[in-house]
mmCIF file of C-alpha atoms and ligand atoms in Angstrom:
data_model
loop_
_atom_site.group_PDB
_atom_site.id
_atom_site.type_symbol
_atom_site.label_atom_id
_atom_site.label_comp_id
_atom_site.label_asym_id
_atom_site.label_seq_id
_atom_site.Cartn_x
_atom_site.Cartn_y
_atom_site.Cartn_z
ATOM 1 C CA MET A 14 105.092 91.972 119.032
ATOM 2 C CA LEU A 15 106.126 91.476 114.936
ATOM 3 C CA LYS A 16 106.400 88.033 113.847
ATOM 4 C CA ILE A 17 106.955 85.774 110.307
ATOM 5 C CA PRO A 18 103.990 85.436 108.811
ATOM 6 C CA SER A 19 102.462 81.927 109.275
ATOM 7 C CA HIS A 20 100.533 81.832 105.839
ATOM 8 C CA GLN A 21 102.877 83.613 102.904
ATOM 9 C CA VAL A 22 103.091 81.316 100.498
ATOM 10 C CA ALA A 23 105.713 83.640 97.738
ATOM 11 C CA GLY A 24 107.357 86.418 97.451
ATOM 12 C CA HIS A 25 110.603 87.887 99.745
ATOM 13 C CA GLN A 26 110.433 85.744 103.134
ATOM 14 C CA ALA A 27 111.680 86.616 106.637
ATOM 15 C CA GLY A 28 113.701 84.018 108.764
ATOM 16 C CA ASP A 29 117.410 83.465 108.444
ATOM 17 C CA GLY A 30 118.678 86.864 108.391
ATOM 18 C CA MET A 31 116.587 87.845 104.961
ATOM 19 C CA LEU A 32 114.221 90.317 104.397
ATOM 20 C CA GLY A 33 110.704 89.942 104.337
ATOM 21 C CA PRO A 34 107.789 90.932 105.854
ATOM 22 C CA LEU A 35 105.788 90.894 109.481
ATOM 23 C CA VAL A 36 103.076 90.400 110.903
ATOM 24 C CA ASP A 37 101.350 91.947 114.517
ATOM 25 C CA ASP A 38 98.817 90.090 116.437
ATOM 26 C CA SER A 39 96.085 93.226 115.403
ATOM 27 C CA GLY A 40 96.079 92.118 112.279
ATOM 28 C CA ARG A 41 98.568 94.287 109.995
ATOM 29 C CA PHE A 42 100.808 93.113 107.741
ATOM 30 C CA TYR A 43 104.321 94.760 107.525
ATOM 31 C CA LYS A 44 105.936 94.382 103.479
ATOM 32 C CA PRO A 45 109.368 96.002 103.718
ATOM 33 C CA LEU A 46 110.337 98.426 101.131
ATOM 34 C CA GLN A 47 112.683 97.346 98.502
ATOM 35 C CA SER A 48 115.459 99.771 98.007
ATOM 36 C CA ASP A 49 115.314 100.134 94.616
ATOM 37 C CA ALA A 50 112.056 101.644 92.822
ATOM 38 C CA ARG A 51 110.292 99.088 93.652
ATOM 39 C CA GLY A 52 109.833 100.570 97.035
ATOM 40 C CA SER A 53 108.683 103.397 96.102
ATOM 41 C CA GLN A 54 106.527 102.330 93.386
ATOM 42 C CA GLU A 55 104.421 100.040 95.353
ATOM 43 C CA VAL A 56 104.075 103.098 98.138
ATOM 44 C CA ALA A 57 102.766 105.274 95.180
ATOM 45 C CA PHE A 58 100.323 102.808 93.664
ATOM 46 C CA TYR A 59 98.928 102.216 97.276
ATOM 47 C CA THR A 60 99.285 106.151 98.122
ATOM 48 C CA SER A 61 97.175 106.841 94.876
ATOM 49 C CA PHE A 62 95.020 104.011 94.931
ATOM 50 C CA SER A 63 93.308 104.305 98.559
ATOM 51 C CA SER A 64 92.763 107.615 97.681
ATOM 52 C CA ASN A 65 90.943 107.053 94.118
ATOM 53 C CA THR A 66 87.011 108.170 94.953
ATOM 54 C CA ARG A 67 86.410 106.295 91.680
ATOM 55 C CA ILE A 68 87.119 103.186 92.393
ATOM 56 C CA PRO A 69 83.779 101.642 93.302
ATOM 57 C CA ASP A 70 83.325 99.403 96.780
ATOM 58 C CA HIS A 71 82.782 95.939 95.259
ATOM 59 C CA ILE A 72 86.623 96.539 93.218
ATOM 60 C CA ARG A 73 88.711 97.940 96.313
ATOM 61 C CA ARG A 74 87.666 94.804 98.632
ATOM 62 C CA PHE A 75 89.815 92.849 96.539
ATOM 63 C CA PHE A 76 92.688 95.118 97.883
ATOM 64 C CA PRO A 77 94.145 94.847 101.143
ATOM 65 C CA ILE A 78 93.318 98.129 103.047
ATOM 66 C CA PHE A 79 96.648 100.348 102.901
ATOM 67 C CA TYR A 80 97.326 101.922 106.639
ATOM 68 C CA GLY A 81 100.509 104.108 105.142
ATOM 69 C CA THR A 82 104.139 103.522 105.577
ATOM 70 C CA GLN A 83 106.223 102.769 108.914
ATOM 71 C CA LEU A 84 109.411 102.939 110.284
ATOM 72 C CA LEU A 85 110.069 99.251 112.217
ATOM 73 C CA GLU A 86 113.324 97.202 112.501
ATOM 74 C CA ALA A 87 113.780 94.861 109.370
ATOM 75 C CA SER A 88 113.284 91.501 110.037
ATOM 76 C CA ASP A 89 116.795 90.648 108.335
ATOM 77 C CA GLY A 90 118.269 93.183 111.297
ATOM 78 C CA SER A 91 119.836 95.449 108.966
ATOM 79 C CA GLY A 92 118.220 98.874 111.426
ATOM 80 C CA LEU A 93 114.825 100.766 110.585
ATOM 81 C CA LEU A 94 113.283 100.537 107.344
ATOM 82 C CA PRO A 95 110.395 102.077 106.137
ATOM 83 C CA HIS A 96 107.340 99.050 105.895
ATOM 84 C CA LEU A 97 103.900 99.315 103.623
ATOM 85 C CA VAL A 98 101.556 98.475 106.490
ATOM 86 C CA LEU A 99 99.005 96.617 105.392
ATOM 87 C CA GLN A 100 95.405 94.692 106.064
ATOM 88 C CA ASP A 101 97.007 90.749 106.725
ATOM 89 C CA LEU A 102 94.624 89.136 104.506
ATOM 90 C CA ALA A 103 95.481 85.860 106.513
ATOM 91 C CA PHE A 104 94.170 87.496 109.794
ATOM 92 C CA ASN A 105 90.942 86.124 110.523
ATOM 93 C CA PHE A 106 91.897 82.496 109.015
ATOM 94 C CA VAL A 107 92.797 79.281 111.445
ATOM 95 C CA HIS A 108 94.473 76.629 108.554
ATOM 96 C CA PRO A 109 93.696 78.732 105.435
ATOM 97 C CA SER A 110 94.691 77.000 102.203
ATOM 98 C CA VAL A 111 96.463 79.797 99.880
ATOM 99 C CA MET A 112 97.265 80.209 96.397
ATOM 100 C CA ASP A 113 99.189 83.026 94.992
ATOM 101 C CA VAL A 114 98.859 83.089 91.026
ATOM 102 C CA LYS A 115 100.383 85.439 89.081
ATOM 103 C CA ILE A 116 98.907 87.086 86.379
ATOM 104 C CA GLY A 117 100.510 87.977 83.049
ATOM 105 C CA SER A 118 102.415 86.876 80.355
ATOM 106 C CA ARG A 119 104.378 89.113 80.755
ATOM 107 C CA THR A 120 105.485 90.001 84.280
ATOM 108 C CA TRP A 121 107.361 93.453 83.328
ATOM 109 C CA ASN A 122 106.817 97.112 83.720
ATOM 110 C CA PRO A 123 107.828 98.799 80.008
ATOM 111 C CA LEU A 124 110.208 100.894 81.750
ATOM 112 C CA ALA A 125 111.786 98.655 83.215
ATOM 113 C CA SER A 126 115.705 98.376 83.364
ATOM 114 C CA GLU A 127 116.845 96.031 80.017
ATOM 115 C CA ASP A 128 118.731 93.482 82.543
ATOM 116 C CA TYR A 129 115.299 92.917 84.526
ATOM 117 C CA ILE A 130 113.280 92.599 81.374
ATOM 118 C CA GLN A 131 115.379 89.647 80.295
ATOM 119 C CA LYS A 132 115.512 88.101 83.804
ATOM 120 C CA CYS A 133 111.577 88.391 83.960
ATOM 121 C CA LEU A 134 111.350 87.051 80.266
ATOM 122 C CA LYS A 135 113.103 84.256 81.193
ATOM 123 C CA LYS A 136 111.055 82.923 84.270
ATOM 124 C CA ASP A 137 108.380 83.855 82.099
ATOM 125 C CA ARG A 138 109.227 81.781 79.247
ATOM 126 C CA GLU A 139 109.979 78.658 81.663
ATOM 127 C CA THR A 140 106.911 78.629 83.766
ATOM 128 C CA THR A 141 103.638 78.520 82.311
ATOM 129 C CA SER A 142 103.013 82.451 82.013
ATOM 130 C CA LEU A 143 103.609 82.067 78.634
ATOM 131 C CA PRO A 144 101.268 79.320 77.571
ATOM 132 C CA LEU A 145 98.224 79.966 80.397
ATOM 133 C CA GLY A 146 98.949 84.041 80.501
ATOM 134 C CA PHE A 147 99.542 83.313 84.966
ATOM 135 C CA ARG A 148 101.739 81.027 86.389
ATOM 136 C CA ILE A 149 101.032 79.593 90.433
ATOM 137 C CA ALA A 150 103.674 81.075 92.573
ATOM 138 C CA GLY A 151 103.483 79.072 95.188
ATOM 139 C CA PHE A 152 100.412 77.565 97.696
ATOM 140 C CA GLN A 153 99.248 76.128 100.909
ATOM 141 C CA ILE A 154 97.270 73.761 100.636
ATOM 142 C CA TYR A 155 95.488 72.490 104.310
ATOM 143 C CA GLU A 156 95.087 68.442 104.615
ATOM 144 C CA ASN A 157 93.592 67.622 107.921
ATOM 145 C CA LYS A 158 94.634 68.012 112.067
ATOM 146 C CA GLU A 159 97.478 65.184 111.787
ATOM 147 C CA SER A 160 99.035 66.269 108.526
ATOM 148 C CA GLY A 161 98.830 70.034 108.501
ATOM 149 C CA PHE A 162 99.871 71.887 105.199
ATOM 150 C CA TRP A 163 101.136 71.219 102.304
ATOM 151 C CA LYS A 164 103.460 74.199 100.951
ATOM 152 C CA PRO A 165 105.601 72.371 98.269
ATOM 153 C CA ASP A 166 109.172 73.947 97.511
ATOM 154 C CA ARG A 167 109.320 77.014 95.430
ATOM 155 C CA LYS A 168 111.633 75.188 93.067
ATOM 156 C CA LEU A 169 109.237 72.800 92.559
ATOM 157 C CA VAL A 170 106.263 75.151 91.629
ATOM 158 C CA MET A 171 108.333 76.933 89.526
ATOM 159 C CA GLY A 172 108.665 74.025 87.536
ATOM 160 C CA PHE A 173 105.175 73.461 86.701
ATOM 161 C CA THR A 174 104.100 72.463 83.719
ATOM 162 C CA VAL A 175 100.383 73.459 82.089
ATOM 163 C CA ASP A 176 98.836 70.046 83.382
ATOM 164 C CA ASP A 177 100.425 70.216 86.764
ATOM 165 C CA VAL A 178 98.663 73.569 87.231
ATOM 166 C CA ARG A 179 95.422 72.175 86.222
ATOM 167 C CA SER A 180 96.331 69.258 88.472
ATOM 168 C CA VAL A 181 96.918 71.405 91.654
ATOM 169 C CA LEU A 182 93.846 74.047 91.114
ATOM 170 C CA ARG A 183 91.809 70.436 91.483
ATOM 171 C CA LYS A 184 94.502 69.451 94.631
ATOM 172 C CA PHE A 185 93.769 72.890 96.110
ATOM 173 C CA VAL A 186 90.089 71.867 96.692
ATOM 174 C CA SER A 187 90.209 68.753 97.344
ATOM 175 C CA SER A 188 89.625 66.162 100.646
ATOM 176 C CA ASN A 189 93.189 64.347 99.406
ATOM 177 C CA PRO A 190 95.554 66.777 97.855
ATOM 178 C CA CYS A 191 98.440 64.478 98.818
ATOM 179 C CA SER A 192 97.278 61.206 97.761
ATOM 180 C CA ASP A 193 98.112 59.633 94.331
ATOM 181 C CA SER A 194 95.037 58.967 93.770
ATOM 182 C CA ASP A 195 92.898 61.700 91.404
ATOM 183 C CA PRO A 196 91.987 64.798 93.500
ATOM 184 C CA ASP A 197 88.644 64.286 94.965
ATOM 185 C CA CYS A 198 87.600 67.872 94.478
ATOM 186 C CA SER A 199 85.007 67.529 97.055
ATOM 187 C CA PHE A 200 85.449 71.549 98.318
ATOM 188 C CA ALA A 201 84.984 72.936 94.229
ATOM 189 C CA SER A 202 81.306 73.877 94.802
ATOM 190 C CA ILE A 203 81.357 75.122 98.081
ATOM 191 C CA VAL A 204 84.297 77.007 97.128
ATOM 192 C CA TYR A 205 85.203 77.781 93.318
ATOM 193 C CA GLY A 206 81.515 77.741 92.678
ATOM 194 C CA GLY A 207 78.233 79.605 94.230
ATOM 195 C CA SER A 208 77.104 83.474 94.690
ATOM 196 C CA THR A 209 80.104 84.428 96.518
ATOM 197 C CA GLY A 210 82.325 81.981 95.543
ATOM 198 C CA ILE A 211 85.954 81.970 94.240
ATOM 199 C CA LEU A 212 84.440 82.063 90.486
ATOM 200 C CA ALA A 213 82.174 84.513 91.153
ATOM 201 C CA GLN A 214 84.428 87.122 93.005
ATOM 202 C CA LEU A 215 86.777 86.280 89.444
ATOM 203 C CA LEU A 216 84.212 87.615 87.205
ATOM 204 C CA GLU A 217 83.371 90.672 89.278
ATOM 205 C CA LEU A 218 87.172 91.627 88.541
ATOM 206 C CA LYS A 219 86.970 90.335 85.505
ATOM 207 C CA ALA A 220 84.120 92.972 85.094
ATOM 208 C CA TRP A 221 86.042 95.669 85.911
ATOM 209 C CA PHE A 222 89.343 94.829 84.512
ATOM 210 C CA GLU A 223 86.853 94.547 81.284
ATOM 211 C CA ASP A 224 86.549 98.258 81.290
ATOM 212 C CA GLN A 225 89.104 100.459 83.851
ATOM 213 C CA THR A 226 92.345 102.035 81.290
ATOM 214 C CA THR A 227 93.779 104.118 83.863
ATOM 215 C CA LEU A 228 95.853 100.987 85.514
ATOM 216 C CA HIS A 229 98.325 98.051 83.629
ATOM 217 C CA PHE A 230 99.215 95.607 86.765
ATOM 218 C CA TYR A 231 102.437 93.735 86.001
ATOM 219 C CA SER A 232 103.621 91.102 88.346
ATOM 220 C CA CYS A 233 100.542 91.642 90.772
ATOM 221 C CA SER A 234 98.888 88.383 92.244
ATOM 222 C CA VAL A 235 95.859 86.968 92.640
ATOM 223 C CA ILE A 236 95.360 85.885 96.153
ATOM 224 C CA MET A 237 93.130 82.985 96.660
ATOM 225 C CA MET A 238 92.038 81.708 99.795
ATOM 226 C CA TYR A 239 89.623 79.734 101.973
ATOM 227 C CA GLU A 240 89.044 77.713 105.013
ATOM 228 C CA LYS A 241 88.672 73.848 105.071
ATOM 229 C CA GLU A 242 87.241 73.180 108.515
ATOM 230 C CA ALA A 243 84.700 75.772 108.000
ATOM 231 C CA ALA A 244 83.846 74.352 104.680
ATOM 232 C CA LEU A 245 83.559 71.007 106.815
ATOM 233 C CA GLU A 246 81.507 71.969 109.468
ATOM 234 C CA GLY A 247 79.057 73.265 107.045
ATOM 235 C CA ARG A 248 79.704 76.392 107.876
ATOM 236 C CA THR A 249 80.542 79.082 105.150
ATOM 237 C CA SER A 250 83.944 78.480 103.386
ATOM 238 C CA GLY A 251 85.330 82.488 103.619
ATOM 239 C CA ALA A 252 86.742 81.744 100.351
ATOM 240 C CA GLU A 253 88.352 84.777 99.240
ATOM 241 C CA VAL A 254 89.962 86.370 96.404
ATOM 242 C CA LYS A 255 92.623 89.224 96.841
ATOM 243 C CA LEU A 256 94.480 90.778 94.393
ATOM 244 C CA VAL A 257 98.767 91.946 96.009
ATOM 245 C CA ASP A 258 102.374 92.991 94.960
ATOM 246 C CA PHE A 259 101.519 96.491 92.957
ATOM 247 C CA ALA A 260 105.501 97.629 93.068
ATOM 248 C CA HIS A 261 105.362 97.013 88.612
ATOM 249 C CA VAL A 262 102.113 98.617 88.191
ATOM 250 C CA ALA A 263 102.491 100.931 85.392
ATOM 251 C CA GLU A 264 99.988 104.111 83.823
ATOM 252 C CA GLY A 265 96.635 102.341 81.570
ATOM 253 C CA LYS A 266 96.948 105.497 79.721
ATOM 254 C CA GLY A 267 92.997 104.871 78.283
ATOM 255 C CA VAL A 268 94.481 101.397 76.986
ATOM 256 C CA ILE A 269 92.972 98.093 78.351
ATOM 257 C CA ASP A 270 95.235 95.844 80.340
ATOM 258 C CA HIS A 271 95.192 92.602 78.140
ATOM 259 C CA ASN A 272 97.838 91.269 79.875
ATOM 260 C CA PHE A 273 95.956 90.746 83.424
ATOM 261 C CA LEU A 274 92.882 90.714 81.758
ATOM 262 C CA GLY A 275 93.897 87.838 79.277
ATOM 263 C CA GLY A 276 95.698 85.332 82.662
ATOM 264 C CA LEU A 277 92.724 86.274 84.345
ATOM 265 C CA CYS A 278 90.269 84.982 81.560
ATOM 266 C CA SER A 279 92.415 81.907 81.425
ATOM 267 C CA LEU A 280 92.366 81.182 85.002
ATOM 268 C CA ILE A 281 88.610 81.710 84.773
ATOM 269 C CA LYS A 282 88.155 79.162 82.028
ATOM 270 C CA LEU A 283 90.486 76.648 84.554
ATOM 271 C CA VAL A 284 88.560 77.075 87.463
ATOM 272 C CA SER A 285 85.202 76.885 85.256
ATOM 273 C CA GLU A 286 85.617 73.676 83.697
ATOM 274 C CA ILE A 287 86.725 71.886 87.038
ATOM 275 C CA LEU A 288 82.829 73.349 88.177
ATOM 276 C CA THR A 289 81.896 71.842 85.242
ATOM 277 C CA SER A 290 83.668 68.408 85.081
ATOM 278 C CA PRO A 291 84.932 67.297 88.984
ATOM 279 C CA ASP A 292 85.941 64.143 88.079
ATOM 280 C CA GLU A 293 88.088 64.686 85.228
ATOM 281 C CA CYS A 294 91.685 64.922 86.336
ATOM 282 C CA PRO A 295 93.558 65.891 83.105
ATOM 283 C CA ILE A 296 96.681 64.381 84.947
ATOM 284 C CA LYS A 297 97.258 61.235 87.116
ATOM 285 C CA GLY A 298 99.354 61.338 90.122
ATOM 286 C CA GLY A 299 100.613 63.728 92.759
ATOM 287 C CA LEU A 300 103.533 66.568 92.134
ATOM 288 C CA ARG A 301 105.033 65.638 95.594
ATOM 289 C CA GLU A 302 108.318 66.265 96.158
ATOM 290 C CA PRO A 303 111.135 63.658 96.506
ATOM 291 C CA GLU A 304 111.624 62.544 99.824
HETATM 292 O O1 5MY B 11 114.375 86.577 92.027
HETATM 293 P P1 5MY B 11 113.341 85.930 92.055
HETATM 294 O O2 5MY B 11 113.458 84.980 91.390
HETATM 295 O O3 5MY B 11 113.058 85.414 93.481
HETATM 296 O O4 5MY B 11 112.140 86.790 91.579
HETATM 297 C C1 5MY B 11 111.563 87.298 92.876
HETATM 298 C C2 5MY B 11 109.528 86.464 92.159
HETATM 299 O O5 5MY B 11 109.957 85.450 92.341
HETATM 300 P P2 5MY B 11 109.241 84.336 91.247
HETATM 301 O O6 5MY B 11 110.480 83.446 90.675
HETATM 302 O O7 5MY B 11 108.769 84.986 89.801
HETATM 303 O O8 5MY B 11 108.304 83.507 91.930
HETATM 304 C C3 5MY B 11 108.947 86.771 92.888
HETATM 305 O O9 5MY B 11 107.091 86.666 92.647
HETATM 306 P P3 5MY B 11 106.800 86.218 93.811
HETATM 307 O O10 5MY B 11 106.118 87.172 94.574
HETATM 308 O O11 5MY B 11 106.889 85.169 94.247
HETATM 309 O O12 5MY B 11 104.980 85.915 92.824
HETATM 310 C C4 5MY B 11 108.638 88.299 92.932
HETATM 311 O O13 5MY B 11 108.026 88.561 91.542
HETATM 312 C C5 5MY B 11 109.888 88.944 93.045
HETATM 313 O O14 5MY B 11 110.070 90.754 92.504
HETATM 314 P P4 5MY B 11 109.386 92.103 93.050
HETATM 315 O O15 5MY B 11 109.304 91.814 94.540
HETATM 316 O O16 5MY B 11 107.515 91.120 93.184
HETATM 317 O O17 5MY B 11 109.870 92.820 92.266
HETATM 318 C C6 5MY B 11 111.083 88.761 92.439
HETATM 319 O O18 5MY B 11 112.466 89.492 93.550
HETATM 320 P P5 5MY B 11 113.779 89.879 92.731
HETATM 321 O O19 5MY B 11 114.606 88.960 92.412
HETATM 322 O O20 5MY B 11 112.943 90.566 91.176
HETATM 323 O O21 5MY B 11 113.959 90.658 93.980
HETATM 324 N N1 ADP B 12 98.802 92.198 102.676
HETATM 325 C C1 ADP B 12 99.101 90.842 102.967
HETATM 326 N N2 ADP B 12 98.427 90.073 103.617
HETATM 327 C C2 ADP B 12 98.752 89.118 103.985
HETATM 328 N N3 ADP B 12 99.451 88.048 103.159
HETATM 329 C C3 ADP B 12 100.346 88.271 102.560
HETATM 330 C C4 ADP B 12 99.737 90.406 101.800
HETATM 331 N N4 ADP B 12 100.277 90.450 100.707
HETATM 332 C C5 ADP B 12 100.911 90.019 100.112
HETATM 333 N N5 ADP B 12 100.809 88.084 101.595
HETATM 334 C C6 ADP B 12 101.971 87.413 101.182
HETATM 335 O O1 ADP B 12 102.992 87.400 100.515
HETATM 336 C C7 ADP B 12 103.556 87.225 99.595
HETATM 337 C C8 ADP B 12 104.097 88.012 99.111
HETATM 338 O O2 ADP B 12 103.646 88.908 98.386
HETATM 339 P P1 ADP B 12 103.995 90.392 97.003
HETATM 340 O O3 ADP B 12 103.293 91.014 98.108
HETATM 341 O O4 ADP B 12 103.970 89.244 96.437
HETATM 342 O O5 ADP B 12 105.713 90.025 97.606
HETATM 343 P P2 ADP B 12 106.922 90.157 96.975
HETATM 344 O O6 ADP B 12 107.402 92.226 96.297
HETATM 345 O O7 ADP B 12 107.986 90.332 98.154
HETATM 346 O O8 ADP B 12 106.921 89.064 95.895
HETATM 347 C C9 ADP B 12 102.019 86.215 98.990
HETATM 348 O O9 ADP B 12 102.344 85.454 97.960
HETATM 349 C C10 ADP B 12 101.063 86.023 100.262
HETATM 350 O O10 ADP B 12 101.497 84.998 100.588
#
């Protein structure tokens, strides 16, 4: 039985007659192919990447496992459509806090149409993509049993300033994400820190990007996830970094992916700052939506 994913935080979403991804009960995530070049480009990426023996295992684990494509009844009721069959990254989580960070100051592939480039340029200029080299595309933060998740509207997220981004990266690892008081960053060391935490994983990814010159990852997202309840119970937080959205990957032609690498370094810097000074909140107050 296919259903709408409970923990999707950005991108095209199913529901209300819209076309979006679906999940099943066995841990698979079905992403419909967009009818334009994006769909075929993402299939081409996964097909070539999954058979590329030069990708080391410690890097491959950042990517969802690819199980091919499958014709499925689309979520918008338009009939049978080809879907990418991927590993559902949220499958093993109960109440995952998830953040989608779109990396790069430039989110368009140089081969894109002029109209598409203009549309992306506008968003890159109006968001933190330009000043920070990345923007938060969406997130959900689990607070507790009573309040559930804080999952702000896309409009609020797209309006984030650099200070908002710094603040949300703190809230993401705080027990009081929705409070008007300073985020306590009480999960920072267990989620961002440690030998297997998010910072260590981002640094591992960075080392690969400092080296690889075959692919340029435009408009690709880093997904950061962890389980707050597991961390509270003293178990591992299961902090994970993954990469998604490969519809705009281009050939690297022997050149470092400066666009991705720059954004990744910027994200690493902000996460590191939280670990070194968890008490210094850059801005006070909350980012809650108006009632
Ligand atoms: O149209 P929008 O403004 O919702 O843009 C979508 C983006 O939302 P954003 O505004 O960047 O948060 C959306 O970004 P996220 O996945 O939310 O990070 C995608 O970039 C999407 O394009 P594509 O399917 O990846 O080629 C974009 O969709 P298209 O409009 O290009 O189909
Ligand atoms: N393999 C996956 N498993 C679980 N969730 C995923 C997976 N791929 C994407 N997502 C969720 O869907 C969102 C949008 O994915 P993305 O591939 O960027 O879609 P789009 O091309 O529509 O922008 C991500 O922010 C994440 O929450």
